[in-house]
CSV table of C-alpha atoms and ligand atoms in Angstrom, one decimal:
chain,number,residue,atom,x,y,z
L,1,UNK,CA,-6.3,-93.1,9.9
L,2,UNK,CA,-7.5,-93.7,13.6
L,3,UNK,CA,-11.0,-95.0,14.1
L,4,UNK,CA,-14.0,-91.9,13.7
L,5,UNK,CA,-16.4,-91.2,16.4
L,6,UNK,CA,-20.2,-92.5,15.0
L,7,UNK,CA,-21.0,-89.1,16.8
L,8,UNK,CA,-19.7,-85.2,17.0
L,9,UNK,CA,-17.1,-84.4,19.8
L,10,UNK,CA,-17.4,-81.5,22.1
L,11,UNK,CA,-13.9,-79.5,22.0
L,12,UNK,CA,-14.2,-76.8,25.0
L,13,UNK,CA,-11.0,-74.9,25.6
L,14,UNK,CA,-10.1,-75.1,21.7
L,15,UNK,CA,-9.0,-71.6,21.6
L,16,UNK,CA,-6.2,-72.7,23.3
L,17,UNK,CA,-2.3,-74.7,22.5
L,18,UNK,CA,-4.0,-77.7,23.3
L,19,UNK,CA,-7.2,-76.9,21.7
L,20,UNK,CA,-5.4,-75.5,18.3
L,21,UNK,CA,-3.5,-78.8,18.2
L,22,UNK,CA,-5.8,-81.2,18.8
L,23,UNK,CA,-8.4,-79.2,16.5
L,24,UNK,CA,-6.1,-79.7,13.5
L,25,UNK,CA,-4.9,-83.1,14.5
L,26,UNK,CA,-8.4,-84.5,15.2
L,27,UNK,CA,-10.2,-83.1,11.9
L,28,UNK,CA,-7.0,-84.4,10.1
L,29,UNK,CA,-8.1,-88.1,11.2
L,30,UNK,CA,-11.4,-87.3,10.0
L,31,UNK,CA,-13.6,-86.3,13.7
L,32,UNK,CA,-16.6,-84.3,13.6
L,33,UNK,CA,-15.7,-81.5,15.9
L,34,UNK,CA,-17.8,-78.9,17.6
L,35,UNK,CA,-15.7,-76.4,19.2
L,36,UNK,CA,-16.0,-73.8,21.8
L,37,UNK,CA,-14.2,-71.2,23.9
L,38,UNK,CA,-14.9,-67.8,25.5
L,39,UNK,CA,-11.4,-66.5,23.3
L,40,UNK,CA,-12.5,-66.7,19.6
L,41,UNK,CA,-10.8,-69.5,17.8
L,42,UNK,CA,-7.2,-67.9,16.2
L,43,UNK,CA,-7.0,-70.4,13.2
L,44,UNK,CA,-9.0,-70.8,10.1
L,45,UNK,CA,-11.7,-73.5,11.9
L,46,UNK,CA,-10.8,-77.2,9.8
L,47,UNK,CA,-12.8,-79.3,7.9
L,48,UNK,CA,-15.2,-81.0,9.8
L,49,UNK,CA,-15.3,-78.6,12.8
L,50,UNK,CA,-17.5,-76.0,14.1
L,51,UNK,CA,-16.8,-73.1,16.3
L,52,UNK,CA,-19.5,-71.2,18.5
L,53,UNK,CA,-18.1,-68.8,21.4
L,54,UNK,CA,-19.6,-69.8,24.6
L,55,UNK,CA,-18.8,-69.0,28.6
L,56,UNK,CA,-18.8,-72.0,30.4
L,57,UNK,CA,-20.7,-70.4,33.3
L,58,UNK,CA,-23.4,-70.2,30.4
L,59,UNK,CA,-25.2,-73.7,31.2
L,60,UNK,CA,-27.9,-73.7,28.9
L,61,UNK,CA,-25.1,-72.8,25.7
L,62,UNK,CA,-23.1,-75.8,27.3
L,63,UNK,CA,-26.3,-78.0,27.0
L,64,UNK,CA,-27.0,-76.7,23.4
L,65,UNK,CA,-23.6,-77.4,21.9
L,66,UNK,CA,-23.5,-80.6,23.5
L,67,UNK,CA,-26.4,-81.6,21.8
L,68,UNK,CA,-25.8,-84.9,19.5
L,69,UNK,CA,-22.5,-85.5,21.0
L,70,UNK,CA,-21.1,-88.9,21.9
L,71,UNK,CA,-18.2,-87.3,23.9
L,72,UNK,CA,-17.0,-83.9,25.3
L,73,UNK,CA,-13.2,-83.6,25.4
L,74,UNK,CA,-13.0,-80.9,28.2
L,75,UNK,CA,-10.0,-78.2,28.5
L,76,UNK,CA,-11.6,-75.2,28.9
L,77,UNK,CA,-11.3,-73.4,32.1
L,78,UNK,CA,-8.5,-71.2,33.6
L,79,UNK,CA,-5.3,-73.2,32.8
L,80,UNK,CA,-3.1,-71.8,35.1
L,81,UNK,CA,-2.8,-70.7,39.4
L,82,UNK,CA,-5.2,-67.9,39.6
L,83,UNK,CA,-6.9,-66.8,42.8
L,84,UNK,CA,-9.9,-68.4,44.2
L,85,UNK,CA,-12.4,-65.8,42.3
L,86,UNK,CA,-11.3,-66.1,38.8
L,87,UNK,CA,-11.4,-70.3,39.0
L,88,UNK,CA,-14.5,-70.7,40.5
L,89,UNK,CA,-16.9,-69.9,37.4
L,90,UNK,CA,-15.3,-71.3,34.3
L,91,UNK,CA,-13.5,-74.5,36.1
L,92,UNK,CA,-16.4,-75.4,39.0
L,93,UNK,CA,-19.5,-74.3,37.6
L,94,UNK,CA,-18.3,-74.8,34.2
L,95,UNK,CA,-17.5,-78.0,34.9
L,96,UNK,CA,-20.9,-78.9,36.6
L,97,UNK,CA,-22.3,-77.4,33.2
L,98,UNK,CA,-20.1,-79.6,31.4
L,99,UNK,CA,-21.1,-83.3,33.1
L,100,UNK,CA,-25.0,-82.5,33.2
L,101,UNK,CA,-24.8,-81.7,29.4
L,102,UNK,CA,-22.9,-85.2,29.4
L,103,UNK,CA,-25.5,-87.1,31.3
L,104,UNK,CA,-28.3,-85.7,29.2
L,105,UNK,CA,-26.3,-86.4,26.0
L,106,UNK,CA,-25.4,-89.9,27.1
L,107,UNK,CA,-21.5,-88.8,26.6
L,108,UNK,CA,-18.5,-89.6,27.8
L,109,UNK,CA,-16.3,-86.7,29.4
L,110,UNK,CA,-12.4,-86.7,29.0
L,111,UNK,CA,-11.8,-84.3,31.1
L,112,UNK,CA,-7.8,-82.6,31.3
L,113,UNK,CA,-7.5,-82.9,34.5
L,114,UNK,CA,-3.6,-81.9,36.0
L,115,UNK,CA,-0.6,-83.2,37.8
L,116,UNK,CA,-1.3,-80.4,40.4
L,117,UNK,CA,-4.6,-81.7,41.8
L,118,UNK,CA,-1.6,-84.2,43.1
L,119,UNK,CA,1.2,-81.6,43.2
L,120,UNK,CA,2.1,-81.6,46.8
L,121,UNK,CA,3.4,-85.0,46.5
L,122,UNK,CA,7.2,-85.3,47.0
L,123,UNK,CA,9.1,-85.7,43.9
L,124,UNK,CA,11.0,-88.7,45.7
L,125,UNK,CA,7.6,-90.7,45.4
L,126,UNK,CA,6.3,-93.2,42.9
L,127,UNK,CA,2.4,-92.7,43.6
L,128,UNK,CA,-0.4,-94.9,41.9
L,129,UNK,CA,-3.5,-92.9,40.3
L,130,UNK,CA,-5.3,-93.5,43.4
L,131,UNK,CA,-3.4,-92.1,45.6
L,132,UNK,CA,-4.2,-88.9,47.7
L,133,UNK,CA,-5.2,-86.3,45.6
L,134,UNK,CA,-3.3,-83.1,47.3
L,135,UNK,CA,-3.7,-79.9,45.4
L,136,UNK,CA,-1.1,-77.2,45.5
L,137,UNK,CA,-3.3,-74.3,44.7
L,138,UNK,CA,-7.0,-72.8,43.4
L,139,UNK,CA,-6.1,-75.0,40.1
L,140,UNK,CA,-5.1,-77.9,41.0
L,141,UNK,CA,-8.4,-78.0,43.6
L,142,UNK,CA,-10.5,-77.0,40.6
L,143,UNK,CA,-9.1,-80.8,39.0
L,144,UNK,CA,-9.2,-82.4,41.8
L,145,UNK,CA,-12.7,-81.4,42.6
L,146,UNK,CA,-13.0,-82.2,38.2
L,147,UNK,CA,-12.1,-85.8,38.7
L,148,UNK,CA,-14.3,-86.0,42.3
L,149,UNK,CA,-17.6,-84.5,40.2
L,150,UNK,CA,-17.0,-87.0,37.8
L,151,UNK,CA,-16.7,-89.8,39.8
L,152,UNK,CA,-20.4,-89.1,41.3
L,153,UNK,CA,-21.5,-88.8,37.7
L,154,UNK,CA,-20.4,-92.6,37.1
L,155,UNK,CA,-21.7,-93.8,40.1
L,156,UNK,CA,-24.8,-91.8,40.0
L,157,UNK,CA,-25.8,-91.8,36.9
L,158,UNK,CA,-23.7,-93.8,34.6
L,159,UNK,CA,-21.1,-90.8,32.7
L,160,UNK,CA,-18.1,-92.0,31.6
L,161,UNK,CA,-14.9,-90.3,32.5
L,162,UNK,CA,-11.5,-90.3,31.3
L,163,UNK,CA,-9.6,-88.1,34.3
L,164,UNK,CA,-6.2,-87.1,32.3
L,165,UNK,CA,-3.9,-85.6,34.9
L,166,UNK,CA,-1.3,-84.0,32.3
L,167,UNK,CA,1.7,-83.2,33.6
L,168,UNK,CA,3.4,-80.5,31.1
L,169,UNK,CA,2.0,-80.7,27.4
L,170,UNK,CA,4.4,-78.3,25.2
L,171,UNK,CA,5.7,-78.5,21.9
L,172,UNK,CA,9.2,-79.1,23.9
L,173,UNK,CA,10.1,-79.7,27.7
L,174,UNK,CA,11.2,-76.2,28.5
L,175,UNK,CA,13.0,-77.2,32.5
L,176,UNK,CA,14.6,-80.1,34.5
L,177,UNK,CA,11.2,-80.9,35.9
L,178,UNK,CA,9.5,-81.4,33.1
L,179,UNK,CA,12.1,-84.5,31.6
L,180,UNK,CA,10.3,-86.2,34.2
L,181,UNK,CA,6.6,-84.2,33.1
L,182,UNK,CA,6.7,-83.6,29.2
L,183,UNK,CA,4.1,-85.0,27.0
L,184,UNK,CA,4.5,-84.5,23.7
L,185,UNK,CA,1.3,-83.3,21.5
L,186,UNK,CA,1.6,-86.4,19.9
L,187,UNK,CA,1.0,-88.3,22.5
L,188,UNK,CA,-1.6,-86.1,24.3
L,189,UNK,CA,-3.0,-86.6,20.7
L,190,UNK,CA,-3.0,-90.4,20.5
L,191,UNK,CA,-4.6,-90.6,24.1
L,192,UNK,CA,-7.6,-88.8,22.9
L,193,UNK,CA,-8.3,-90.7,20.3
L,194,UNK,CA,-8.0,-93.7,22.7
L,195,UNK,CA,-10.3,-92.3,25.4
L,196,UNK,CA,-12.7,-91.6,22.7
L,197,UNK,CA,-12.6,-94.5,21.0
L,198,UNK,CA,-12.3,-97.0,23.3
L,199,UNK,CA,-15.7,-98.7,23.9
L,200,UNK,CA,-15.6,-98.5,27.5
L,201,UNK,CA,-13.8,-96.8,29.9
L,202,UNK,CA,-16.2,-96.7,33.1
L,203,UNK,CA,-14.2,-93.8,35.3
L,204,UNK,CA,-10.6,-93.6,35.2
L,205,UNK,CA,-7.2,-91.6,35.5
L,206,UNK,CA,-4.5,-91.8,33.1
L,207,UNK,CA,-0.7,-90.1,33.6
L,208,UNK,CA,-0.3,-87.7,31.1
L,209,UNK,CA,3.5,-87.8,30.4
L,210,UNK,CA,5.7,-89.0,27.6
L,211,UNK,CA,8.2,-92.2,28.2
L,212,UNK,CA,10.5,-89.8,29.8
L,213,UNK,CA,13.5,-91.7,31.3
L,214,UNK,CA,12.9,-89.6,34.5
L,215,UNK,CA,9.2,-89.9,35.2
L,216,UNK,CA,9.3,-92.4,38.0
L,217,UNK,CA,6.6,-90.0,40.1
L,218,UNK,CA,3.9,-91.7,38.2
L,219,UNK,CA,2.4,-95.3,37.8
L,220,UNK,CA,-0.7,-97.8,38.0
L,221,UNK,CA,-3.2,-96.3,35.4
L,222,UNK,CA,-5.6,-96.9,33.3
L,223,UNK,CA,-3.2,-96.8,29.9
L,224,UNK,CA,-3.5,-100.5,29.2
L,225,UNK,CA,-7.2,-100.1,29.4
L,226,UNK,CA,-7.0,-97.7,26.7
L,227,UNK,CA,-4.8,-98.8,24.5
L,228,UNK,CA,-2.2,-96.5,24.9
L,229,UNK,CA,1.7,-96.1,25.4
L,230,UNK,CA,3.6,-92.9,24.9
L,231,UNK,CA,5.6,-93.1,22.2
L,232,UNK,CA,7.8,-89.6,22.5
L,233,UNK,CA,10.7,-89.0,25.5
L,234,UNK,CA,12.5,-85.5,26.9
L,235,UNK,CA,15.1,-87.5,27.6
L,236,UNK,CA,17.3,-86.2,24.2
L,237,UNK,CA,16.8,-82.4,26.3
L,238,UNK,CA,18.5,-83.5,29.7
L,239,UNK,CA,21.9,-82.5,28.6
L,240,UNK,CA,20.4,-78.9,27.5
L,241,UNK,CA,17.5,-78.6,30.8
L,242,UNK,CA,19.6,-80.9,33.4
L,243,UNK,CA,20.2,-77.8,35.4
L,244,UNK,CA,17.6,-75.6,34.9
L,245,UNK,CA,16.0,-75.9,38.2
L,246,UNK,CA,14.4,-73.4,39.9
L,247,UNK,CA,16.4,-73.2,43.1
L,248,UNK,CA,13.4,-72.7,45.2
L,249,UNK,CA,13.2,-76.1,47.9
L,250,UNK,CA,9.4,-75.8,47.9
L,251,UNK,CA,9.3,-75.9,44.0
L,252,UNK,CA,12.0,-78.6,44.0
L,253,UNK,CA,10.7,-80.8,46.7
L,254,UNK,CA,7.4,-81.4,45.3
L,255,UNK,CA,5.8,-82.7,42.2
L,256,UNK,CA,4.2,-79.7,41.3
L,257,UNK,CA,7.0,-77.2,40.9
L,258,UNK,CA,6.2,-73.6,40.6
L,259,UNK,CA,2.3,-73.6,41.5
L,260,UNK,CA,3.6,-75.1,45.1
L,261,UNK,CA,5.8,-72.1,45.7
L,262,UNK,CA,2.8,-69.6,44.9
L,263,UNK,CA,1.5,-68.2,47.6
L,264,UNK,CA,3.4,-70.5,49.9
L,265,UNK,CA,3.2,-69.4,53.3
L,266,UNK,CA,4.5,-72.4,55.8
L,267,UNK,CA,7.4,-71.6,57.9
L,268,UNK,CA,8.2,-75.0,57.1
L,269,UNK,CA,7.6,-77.5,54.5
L,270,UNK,CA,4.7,-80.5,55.5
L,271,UNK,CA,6.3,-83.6,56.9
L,272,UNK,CA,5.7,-86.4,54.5
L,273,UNK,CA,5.0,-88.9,56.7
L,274,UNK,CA,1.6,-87.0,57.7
L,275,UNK,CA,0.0,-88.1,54.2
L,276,UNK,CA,1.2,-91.8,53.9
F,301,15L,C1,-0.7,-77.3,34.1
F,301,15L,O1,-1.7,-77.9,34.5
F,301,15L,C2,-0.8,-76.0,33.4
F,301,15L,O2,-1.9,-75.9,32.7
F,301,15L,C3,0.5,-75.8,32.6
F,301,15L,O3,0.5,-74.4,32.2
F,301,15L,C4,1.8,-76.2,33.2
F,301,15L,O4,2.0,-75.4,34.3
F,301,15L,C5,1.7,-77.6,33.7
F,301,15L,O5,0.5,-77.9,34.4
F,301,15L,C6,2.9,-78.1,34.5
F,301,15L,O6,2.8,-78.5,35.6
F,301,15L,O7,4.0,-78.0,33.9
């Protein structure tokens, strides 16, 4: 048993893997959730949780079911490399729906920020969380623009953010990048619970990856803060994913794999020494 939130917690994106998981995981400790998503919610909704469809472009249904709440995990949004279009509504403007409801609420926003709104890093790096942010596409811009709307919201007005720049949550690391990028859902689960409960986090960015033998891209964060190690490791799948790589350079040479190579259109790659 984990400590309980005194107040209900805003679950957007819970339609999704994440959402499912950390619907079941977080009503299972007890939490008061009140969950939303444009997809209807899959699962019989726990125990302690309510589900209301909403768009996030809708603002005033954000405010609504924000209403009471002491925090506002955020995943909803397009989750993937989309073009421009389809990412500005639910992950910018949703996302400006999602922080006023926080500052009128008083909450605190965790928002699931990404490893690609720093994905055109090299993969030869070991970058602290304040380093550049470089996005490697639409998605990646939509978190890094996430984490830069929330960081007005502290200093403006006082919202507390927790900026979690996950690298690859599945149930199992499924290529050779992601021994260095897994996070296991139990340990996306237990930093939740930490960035929830933790009586003060001010504005920050955590790493969200697993103790994985080979994640060396990622360091300095905000994990002591919170109370929080990971506790799970893809290093027992390296004999099995050691060579599944994508033999793309682009996709290899940078942090953010696959969503780098998307639409990639240089003749030839960035030199490095242009962002140090
Ligand atoms: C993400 O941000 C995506 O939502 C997920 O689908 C994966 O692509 C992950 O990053 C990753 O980089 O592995």
């Amino acid at each position: 048993m984990t400590d309980t939130p005194a107040k209900p917690v805003l679950l957007t994106g819970a339609s999704g893997a994440l959402g499912r998981m950390l619907a079941k995981a977080l009503t299972g400790e007890g939490w008061t959730l009140r969950m939303t998503d444009i997809a209807p919610f899959p699962d019989p909704v726990p125990a302690g949780a309510t589900f209301a469809k909403a768009d996030l472009n809708d603002g005033v249904a954000i405010l609504r079911l924000a209403e009471g709440c002491g925090a506002i995990i955020h995943l909803g949004g397009v989750a993937v490399e989309r073009p421009f279009e389809e990412i500005l509504g639910p992950n910018i403007r949703g996302l400006y729906h999602v922080y006023e409801a926080a500052r009128r609420e008083g909450a605190r926003v965790i928002f699931a920020s990404s490893n690609h709104a720093i994905g055109f890093h090299e993969r030869t790096e070991t970058i602290g969380a304040d380093a550049q942010l470089l996005p490697d596409g639409y998605y990646g811009l939509s978190k890094a623009y996430g984490e830069l709307m929330g960081r007005m919201y502290w200093f403006k007005h006082g919202v507390e953010s927790v900026f979690v720049r996950i690298g690859s949550a599945f149930p199992e690391p499924k290529d050779a990048r992601m021994l260095a990028t897994w996070l296991s859902y139990a340990d996306l689960e237990r930093l939740m619970v930490r960035c929830v409960v933790t009586p003060e986090v001010g504005c920050c960015v955590v790493w969200g990856a697993s103790a994985n033998g080979r994640m060396t891209w990622w360091r300095d964060d905000a994990r002591a803060q919170l109370g929080w190690a990971p506790q799970d490791s893809a290093d027992p799948f390296a004999r099995q994913l050691g060579d599944k790589v994508s033999g793309d350079p682009i996709q290899e040479r940078y942090m953010g794999g696959l969503f780098c190579g998307i639409g990639y259109s240089r003749p030839a790659p960035a030199p490095a020494q242009l962002f140090e």
